[in-house]
Amino acid sequence: MRDSTRLTRRAALGLTAAALPLSAAPSASAAPRVVGGERLARDGIQVRGATGLPGKLTARSWLLADAASGEVLASYRAHRRLAPASTLKMLFADTLLKKFARTDRHRVTDADLADIPYGSSLVGIKPGITYTVEQLWQGVFLRSGNDAVHVLAHMNGGVARTVAEMQARAEDLQALDTHVVSPDGFDHPGQLSSAYDLTLFARHGLADDDFRAYCRTRTADFPAGGKKTFQIQNTDRLLTGAWGLGTYDGLIGVKNGYTSDAGNTFTGAATRGGRTLLVTVMHPANGSNAVYEETAALLDWGFDRGSSVRPVGTLVTPLSEGGAPTPAARPAQEAASAPVPAAKGTSSWRLLEGATGAVAVLGAGALALRRRRATTAGTDRKGRHRG
């Protein structure tokens, strides 16, 4: 009797499950969507409708997009989370650029420079000298100066507040691969972004006239104290033709970076025939010129073949500009995405110490910032840390 009762119950359960409406059953559409389109989470090169991609691309991740339409024309592991180095300064600029007038002046103090990670790239800011905001931004864009970043961050209320605002800005841009630990892009455990997110930062930044002007500036005179100045040159080699590279015709920026953890990273933009293309290349396997060479090769392909390409994804619109929210999910290809490691030790500043009030004021977006502490790590080939 017991056996027959069990059999009857099992049969009833089976009939109940079979009778459930289709909407109650799990489906592929219920799975979290990938920002910009599910193809961007796939492994391997993503391209449709065109051939002839450059054959010697060694980058661990890259993306090519049309700046006007936001269409992603081709990509490779676009959402792979990697250390961004100083390309993260694009997000820093997009977050703070409109907070100060170009003509505002600031006399630098020792406290402004006290929390710069040892070995950072510097433009040469000194305490006691007064700089205009325009000069500070030239230090950020041209020389990737972490000293200029930290002065601006202190003008903004401190490093902790700035980091929180950058994270909130990333959330608004729907750059969900990005985790900000420091404002300068320096190597810290857990500081990550992706080719997709960096391209979002570049696209949105270039819509601003000041951002666009700074990143395309080749040289500038920088204060050295009193009436003395010295010349600084942009470290973007496709813009200046340095290190044996020719300048790229039509290049308009955007930002390069190097650290021992990130290797070389670069987001570049160029305009030809009225069309602007964006390329982000992260961590190529070859030498320091490879990031520029691979960027140039992808730009060439885009301008040559781009009209026949069918998009494999799109650069989404910021939420604050009416963009449709994408479910907050990390890319599907977790195997190819770098995990966020737990930070160890103590950084040269405590990112959130004493900043509770500042974070609270920033609203819900800033709450996405994970409470982490970071340590500086890595040196370049000459024994220096870079940003």
Short mmCIF file of C-alpha atoms in Angstrom, two decimals:
data_model
loop_
_atom_site.label_atom_id
_atom_site.label_comp_id
_atom_site.label_asym_id
_atom_site.label_seq_id
_atom_site.Cartn_x
_atom_site.Cartn_y
_atom_site.Cartn_z
CA MET A 1 0.00 0.00 0.00
CA ARG A 2 2.84 2.35 0.86
CA ASP A 3 4.54 1.66 -2.49
CA SER A 4 1.38 2.44 -4.45
CA THR A 5 0.88 5.65 -2.46
CA ARG A 6 4.44 6.79 -3.28
CA LEU A 7 3.92 5.96 -6.94
CA THR A 8 0.66 7.92 -7.03
CA ARG A 9 2.33 10.96 -5.41
CA ARG A 10 5.25 10.86 -7.85
CA ALA A 11 2.88 10.61 -10.78
CA ALA A 12 0.86 13.52 -9.47
CA LEU A 13 4.04 15.63 -9.05
CA GLY A 14 5.10 14.77 -12.59
CA LEU A 15 1.72 15.81 -13.98
CA THR A 16 1.81 19.04 -11.98
CA ALA A 17 5.25 19.96 -13.32
CA ALA A 18 4.18 19.15 -16.88
CA ALA A 19 1.07 21.29 -16.48
CA LEU A 20 3.03 24.38 -15.39
CA PRO A 21 2.75 27.27 -17.87
CA LEU A 22 5.83 27.90 -19.97
CA SER A 23 6.34 31.28 -18.29
CA ALA A 24 6.99 29.51 -14.99
CA ALA A 25 9.80 27.40 -16.38
CA PRO A 26 13.37 28.69 -16.52
CA SER A 27 14.32 30.06 -19.92
CA ALA A 28 17.33 31.52 -21.65
CA SER A 29 15.63 34.91 -21.73
CA ALA A 30 15.55 34.93 -17.93
CA ALA A 31 19.34 34.75 -17.82
CA PRO A 32 21.17 38.01 -17.07
CA ARG A 33 21.95 39.94 -20.20
CA VAL A 34 25.41 41.16 -21.12
CA VAL A 35 25.91 44.91 -21.38
CA GLY A 36 26.07 45.80 -25.05
CA GLY A 37 24.90 42.43 -26.37
CA GLU A 38 25.49 38.77 -25.60
CA ARG A 39 28.08 38.30 -28.37
CA LEU A 40 30.45 40.55 -26.46
CA ALA A 41 30.70 37.93 -23.71
CA ARG A 42 31.71 35.16 -26.09
CA ASP A 43 35.23 33.87 -26.38
CA GLY A 44 37.08 34.35 -29.63
CA ILE A 45 36.98 37.15 -32.18
CA GLN A 46 33.52 38.56 -32.87
CA VAL A 47 32.95 40.02 -36.34
CA ARG A 48 30.15 39.84 -38.93
CA GLY A 49 29.99 40.69 -42.61
CA ALA A 50 33.66 41.47 -43.21
CA THR A 51 36.99 39.67 -43.36
CA GLY A 52 40.64 40.53 -43.29
CA LEU A 53 41.10 41.47 -39.65
CA PRO A 54 44.77 42.10 -38.77
CA GLY A 55 46.48 38.75 -38.38
CA LYS A 56 48.94 39.56 -35.61
CA LEU A 57 46.77 40.78 -32.77
CA THR A 58 48.29 39.64 -29.48
CA ALA A 59 46.17 41.67 -27.05
CA ARG A 60 44.33 39.80 -24.33
CA SER A 61 41.27 41.94 -25.10
CA TRP A 62 40.30 44.53 -27.71
CA LEU A 63 37.29 46.34 -29.14
CA LEU A 64 36.58 48.47 -32.23
CA ALA A 65 33.50 50.71 -32.32
CA ASP A 66 31.90 53.54 -34.25
CA ALA A 67 31.87 56.62 -32.02
CA ALA A 68 28.72 58.19 -33.50
CA SER A 69 26.42 55.17 -33.63
CA GLY A 70 27.96 53.23 -30.76
CA GLU A 71 28.01 50.09 -32.90
CA VAL A 72 30.71 47.59 -31.92
CA LEU A 73 32.25 46.55 -35.24
CA ALA A 74 34.54 43.81 -33.92
CA SER A 75 35.84 42.61 -30.58
CA TYR A 76 37.83 40.02 -28.72
CA ARG A 77 36.87 39.25 -25.12
CA ALA A 78 35.38 42.72 -24.80
CA HIS A 79 34.21 42.22 -21.21
CA ARG A 80 37.34 40.53 -19.92
CA ARG A 81 38.26 42.26 -16.65
CA LEU A 82 41.89 43.38 -16.65
CA ALA A 83 44.03 45.99 -14.90
CA PRO A 84 43.46 49.28 -16.77
CA ALA A 85 46.55 51.31 -15.78
CA SER A 86 46.28 55.01 -16.66
CA THR A 87 43.48 54.50 -19.15
CA LEU A 88 41.32 54.69 -16.00
CA LYS A 89 42.19 58.39 -15.96
CA MET A 90 39.55 58.78 -18.69
CA LEU A 91 36.92 57.95 -16.07
CA PHE A 92 38.63 60.29 -13.61
CA ALA A 93 38.44 63.12 -16.14
CA ASP A 94 34.85 62.35 -17.13
CA THR A 95 33.89 62.47 -13.44
CA LEU A 96 35.69 65.68 -12.39
CA LEU A 97 36.30 67.75 -15.51
CA LYS A 98 33.28 70.03 -15.17
CA LYS A 99 33.70 70.63 -11.45
CA PHE A 100 36.32 73.36 -11.84
CA ALA A 101 36.78 76.20 -14.30
CA ARG A 102 39.92 76.02 -16.44
CA THR A 103 41.09 79.36 -15.00
CA ASP A 104 40.65 78.37 -11.34
CA ARG A 105 43.92 78.48 -9.44
CA HIS A 106 45.21 76.23 -6.67
CA ARG A 107 48.32 76.56 -4.52
CA VAL A 108 49.62 73.04 -3.95
CA THR A 109 50.36 71.88 -0.40
CA ASP A 110 52.37 68.97 0.94
CA ALA A 111 49.09 67.29 1.92
CA ASP A 112 47.96 67.32 -1.72
CA LEU A 113 50.93 65.15 -2.66
CA ALA A 114 51.24 63.01 0.47
CA ASP A 115 49.27 59.99 -0.73
CA ILE A 116 50.77 59.43 -4.19
CA PRO A 117 51.86 55.78 -4.56
CA TYR A 118 55.62 55.35 -4.59
CA GLY A 119 57.12 55.23 -8.09
CA SER A 120 54.12 56.80 -9.84
CA SER A 121 54.42 58.62 -13.15
CA LEU A 122 54.70 62.33 -12.35
CA VAL A 123 54.45 65.59 -14.25
CA GLY A 124 56.57 67.44 -11.68
CA ILE A 125 54.16 69.33 -9.42
CA LYS A 126 55.76 71.00 -6.41
CA PRO A 127 54.29 72.28 -3.13
CA GLY A 128 54.09 76.04 -2.85
CA ILE A 129 53.52 76.61 -6.56
CA THR A 130 50.14 77.83 -7.82
CA TYR A 131 48.71 76.03 -10.85
CA THR A 132 45.65 76.68 -12.94
CA VAL A 133 43.13 73.88 -13.35
CA GLU A 134 43.98 73.82 -17.05
CA GLN A 135 47.64 73.14 -16.22
CA LEU A 136 46.68 70.36 -13.83
CA TRP A 137 44.56 68.69 -16.52
CA GLN A 138 47.45 69.02 -18.97
CA GLY A 139 49.54 67.15 -16.43
CA VAL A 140 46.90 64.40 -16.31
CA PHE A 141 46.33 64.02 -20.04
CA LEU A 142 49.80 64.68 -21.45
CA ARG A 143 52.12 63.16 -18.84
CA SER A 144 49.68 60.86 -17.06
CA GLY A 145 50.86 62.55 -13.88
CA ASN A 146 49.58 60.91 -10.72
CA ASP A 147 50.64 64.05 -8.85
CA ALA A 148 48.21 66.10 -10.96
CA VAL A 149 45.48 63.51 -10.35
CA HIS A 150 45.95 63.66 -6.59
CA VAL A 151 45.94 67.44 -6.48
CA LEU A 152 42.64 67.51 -8.37
CA ALA A 153 41.28 64.73 -6.17
CA HIS A 154 42.11 66.75 -3.03
CA MET A 155 40.48 69.81 -4.58
CA ASN A 156 37.42 67.57 -5.01
CA GLY A 157 37.28 66.69 -1.32
CA GLY A 158 39.83 63.88 -1.14
CA VAL A 159 40.83 60.59 -2.68
CA ALA A 160 38.06 58.59 -1.00
CA ARG A 161 35.33 60.90 -2.21
CA THR A 162 36.79 60.94 -5.71
CA VAL A 163 37.00 57.15 -5.88
CA ALA A 164 33.38 56.88 -4.76
CA GLU A 165 32.26 59.41 -7.36
CA MET A 166 34.21 57.60 -10.09
CA GLN A 167 32.55 54.31 -9.15
CA ALA A 168 29.15 55.96 -9.20
CA ARG A 169 29.95 57.46 -12.60
CA ALA A 170 30.97 54.04 -13.92
CA GLU A 171 27.64 52.65 -12.76
CA ASP A 172 25.80 55.47 -14.54
CA LEU A 173 27.73 54.74 -17.75
CA GLN A 174 26.81 51.05 -17.28
CA ALA A 175 30.49 50.19 -17.12
CA LEU A 176 29.83 47.19 -14.89
CA ASP A 177 33.23 45.56 -15.39
CA THR A 178 34.97 48.46 -13.67
CA HIS A 179 36.02 48.48 -10.05
CA VAL A 180 37.81 51.64 -8.92
CA VAL A 181 40.36 51.50 -6.11
CA SER A 182 42.46 54.58 -6.88
CA PRO A 183 41.79 57.63 -9.07
CA ASP A 184 45.07 57.37 -10.99
CA GLY A 185 44.98 53.82 -12.41
CA PHE A 186 47.98 52.70 -10.40
CA ASP A 187 48.34 48.97 -9.67
CA HIS A 188 46.10 47.96 -6.76
CA PRO A 189 44.51 44.56 -6.10
CA GLY A 190 40.95 44.61 -7.38
CA GLN A 191 41.34 47.62 -9.67
CA LEU A 192 39.87 46.35 -12.93
CA SER A 193 38.10 47.42 -16.08
CA SER A 194 37.55 46.05 -19.60
CA ALA A 195 37.99 47.02 -23.23
CA TYR A 196 34.24 47.60 -23.38
CA ASP A 197 34.18 49.90 -20.36
CA LEU A 198 37.26 51.88 -21.39
CA THR A 199 35.67 52.49 -24.78
CA LEU A 200 32.54 53.74 -23.02
CA PHE A 201 34.67 56.19 -21.02
CA ALA A 202 36.41 57.43 -24.17
CA ARG A 203 33.21 57.84 -26.15
CA HIS A 204 31.48 59.81 -23.44
CA GLY A 205 34.57 61.85 -22.62
CA LEU A 206 35.16 62.88 -26.23
CA ALA A 207 31.69 64.41 -26.35
CA ASP A 208 33.09 67.12 -24.05
CA ASP A 209 35.08 69.89 -25.74
CA ASP A 210 37.60 70.23 -22.90
CA PHE A 211 38.23 66.49 -22.69
CA ARG A 212 38.71 66.37 -26.45
CA ALA A 213 41.08 69.35 -26.45
CA TYR A 214 43.26 68.03 -23.63
CA CYS A 215 43.72 64.53 -25.03
CA ARG A 216 44.78 65.79 -28.47
CA THR A 217 47.30 68.35 -27.13
CA ARG A 218 50.84 67.37 -28.11
CA THR A 219 52.94 69.73 -25.98
CA ALA A 220 52.41 72.38 -23.30
CA ASP A 221 54.50 74.67 -21.11
CA PHE A 222 54.30 73.68 -17.45
CA PRO A 223 55.13 75.84 -14.38
CA ALA A 224 58.50 75.24 -12.75
CA GLY A 225 58.26 77.98 -10.11
CA GLY A 226 58.47 81.75 -10.46
CA LYS A 227 58.37 82.66 -14.13
CA LYS A 228 60.12 79.49 -15.21
CA THR A 229 58.42 76.76 -17.25
CA PHE A 230 59.38 73.48 -18.86
CA GLN A 231 57.81 71.70 -21.79
CA ILE A 232 55.78 68.53 -21.38
CA GLN A 233 54.94 66.18 -24.25
CA ASN A 234 51.98 63.86 -24.64
CA THR A 235 52.94 60.22 -24.00
CA ASP A 236 50.51 59.01 -26.71
CA ARG A 237 52.96 57.79 -29.35
CA LEU A 238 50.41 57.70 -32.18
CA LEU A 239 49.79 61.39 -31.53
CA THR A 240 53.44 62.48 -31.31
CA GLY A 241 55.27 59.88 -33.40
CA ALA A 242 57.71 59.14 -30.56
CA TRP A 243 59.69 55.94 -30.08
CA GLY A 244 60.01 55.25 -33.79
CA LEU A 245 56.28 55.28 -34.52
CA GLY A 246 54.73 57.48 -37.15
CA THR A 247 51.80 59.66 -36.20
CA TYR A 248 48.41 58.19 -37.08
CA ASP A 249 46.51 60.25 -39.63
CA GLY A 250 43.33 61.64 -38.10
CA LEU A 251 44.10 60.65 -34.49
CA ILE A 252 42.25 62.71 -31.87
CA GLY A 253 43.44 61.00 -28.64
CA VAL A 254 42.58 59.37 -26.23
CA LYS A 255 44.69 57.81 -23.40
CA ASN A 256 47.51 55.34 -22.93
CA GLY A 257 48.79 53.57 -19.83
CA TYR A 258 51.39 51.19 -18.51
CA THR A 259 51.97 49.38 -15.23
CA SER A 260 53.76 46.12 -14.48
CA ASP A 261 50.41 44.49 -13.70
CA ALA A 262 48.46 45.89 -16.64
CA GLY A 263 51.24 45.91 -19.17
CA ASN A 264 50.42 48.36 -21.95
CA THR A 265 46.87 49.57 -22.51
CA PHE A 266 45.55 52.16 -24.93
CA THR A 267 42.28 53.64 -26.09
CA GLY A 268 42.59 55.61 -29.32
CA ALA A 269 40.18 57.54 -31.50
CA ALA A 270 40.61 58.76 -35.06
CA THR A 271 38.47 60.54 -37.64
CA ARG A 272 38.66 59.99 -41.39
CA GLY A 273 36.11 60.88 -44.03
CA GLY A 274 33.75 62.25 -41.41
CA ARG A 275 33.70 58.99 -39.45
CA THR A 276 35.21 58.55 -35.98
CA LEU A 277 36.29 55.14 -34.75
CA LEU A 278 37.30 54.07 -31.24
CA VAL A 279 39.71 51.25 -30.42
CA THR A 280 40.76 49.86 -27.05
CA VAL A 281 43.65 47.40 -26.86
CA MET A 282 44.63 45.78 -23.54
CA HIS A 283 47.73 43.83 -22.62
CA PRO A 284 49.37 42.87 -25.94
CA ALA A 285 52.02 40.19 -25.64
CA ASN A 286 54.78 42.10 -27.43
CA GLY A 287 56.79 45.23 -26.59
CA SER A 288 55.66 48.69 -25.63
CA ASN A 289 54.98 49.78 -29.23
CA ALA A 290 52.66 46.82 -29.86
CA VAL A 291 49.67 48.47 -28.17
CA TYR A 292 49.90 51.35 -30.65
CA GLU A 293 50.65 49.16 -33.66
CA GLU A 294 47.67 46.91 -32.95
CA THR A 295 45.45 49.95 -32.38
CA ALA A 296 46.55 51.44 -35.71
CA ALA A 297 45.96 48.13 -37.49
CA LEU A 298 42.40 47.89 -36.12
CA LEU A 299 41.68 51.50 -37.04
CA ASP A 300 42.96 50.90 -40.56
CA TRP A 301 40.73 47.84 -40.89
CA GLY A 302 37.74 49.73 -39.54
CA PHE A 303 38.13 52.62 -41.96
CA ASP A 304 38.75 50.23 -44.86
CA ARG A 305 36.15 47.52 -44.15
CA GLY A 306 33.85 49.14 -41.61
CA SER A 307 31.11 50.07 -44.07
CA SER A 308 30.41 46.38 -44.77
CA VAL A 309 30.50 45.25 -41.14
CA ARG A 310 27.35 44.24 -39.30
CA PRO A 311 27.61 45.17 -35.61
CA VAL A 312 28.26 42.52 -32.98
CA GLY A 313 27.13 44.75 -30.11
CA THR A 314 26.62 48.33 -29.04
CA LEU A 315 28.02 50.90 -26.65
CA VAL A 316 25.13 51.62 -24.30
CA THR A 317 23.84 55.06 -23.34
CA PRO A 318 24.39 56.37 -19.78
CA LEU A 319 21.44 55.93 -17.45
CA SER A 320 21.45 59.68 -16.74
CA GLU A 321 20.93 60.31 -20.46
CA GLY A 322 17.97 57.98 -20.77
CA GLY A 323 19.81 54.74 -21.39
CA ALA A 324 17.86 51.56 -20.73
CA PRO A 325 19.28 49.81 -17.65
CA THR A 326 20.96 46.50 -18.29
CA PRO A 327 20.55 43.88 -15.56
CA ALA A 328 23.59 44.21 -13.30
CA ALA A 329 25.41 41.07 -14.27
CA ARG A 330 29.01 40.38 -15.02
CA PRO A 331 29.89 38.85 -18.37
CA ALA A 332 28.88 35.26 -18.99
CA GLN A 333 32.37 34.07 -19.86
CA GLU A 334 33.68 33.96 -16.32
CA ALA A 335 36.48 31.66 -17.38
CA ALA A 336 38.01 34.42 -19.46
CA SER A 337 37.31 37.20 -16.99
CA ALA A 338 39.73 38.03 -14.23
CA PRO A 339 38.15 37.72 -10.76
CA VAL A 340 38.30 40.56 -8.28
CA PRO A 341 40.97 39.49 -5.78
CA ALA A 342 40.73 40.29 -2.13
CA ALA A 343 42.93 43.25 -1.28
CA LYS A 344 45.66 42.69 1.28
CA GLY A 345 47.67 45.00 3.46
CA THR A 346 47.29 48.75 3.74
CA SER A 347 47.58 51.30 0.96
CA SER A 348 49.34 54.63 1.17
CA TRP A 349 45.93 56.06 1.91
CA ARG A 350 42.87 54.47 3.51
CA LEU A 351 40.35 54.86 0.78
CA LEU A 352 37.23 55.00 2.87
CA GLU A 353 38.55 55.94 6.28
CA GLY A 354 36.68 58.94 7.53
CA ALA A 355 34.73 59.19 4.27
CA THR A 356 31.41 57.79 5.43
CA GLY A 357 29.70 61.15 5.17
CA ALA A 358 31.09 61.78 1.70
CA VAL A 359 29.95 58.41 0.42
CA ALA A 360 26.49 58.86 1.90
CA VAL A 361 26.02 62.12 0.04
CA LEU A 362 26.84 60.52 -3.30
CA GLY A 363 23.63 58.53 -3.49
CA ALA A 364 22.80 55.01 -4.52
CA GLY A 365 25.34 54.82 -7.33
CA ALA A 366 28.24 55.30 -4.95
CA LEU A 367 27.03 52.45 -2.77
CA ALA A 368 28.26 50.10 -5.48
CA LEU A 369 31.83 50.81 -4.36
CA ARG A 370 33.17 47.80 -2.51
CA ARG A 371 35.02 48.57 0.67
CA ARG A 372 38.53 47.53 -0.11
CA ARG A 373 42.01 48.55 0.80
CA ALA A 374 44.82 48.30 -1.65
CA THR A 375 48.57 47.96 -1.71
CA THR A 376 50.87 49.36 -4.31
CA ALA A 377 52.55 46.72 -6.43
CA GLY A 378 54.69 46.30 -9.52
CA THR A 379 57.47 48.15 -11.21
CA ASP A 380 58.20 48.91 -14.81
CA ARG A 381 61.28 47.81 -16.71
CA LYS A 382 63.32 50.56 -15.07
CA GLY A 383 62.23 49.63 -11.56
CA ARG A 384 59.55 52.30 -11.33
CA HIS A 385 55.90 51.94 -10.67
CA ARG A 386 53.78 53.59 -13.32
CA GLY A 387 50.23 54.84 -13.55
#
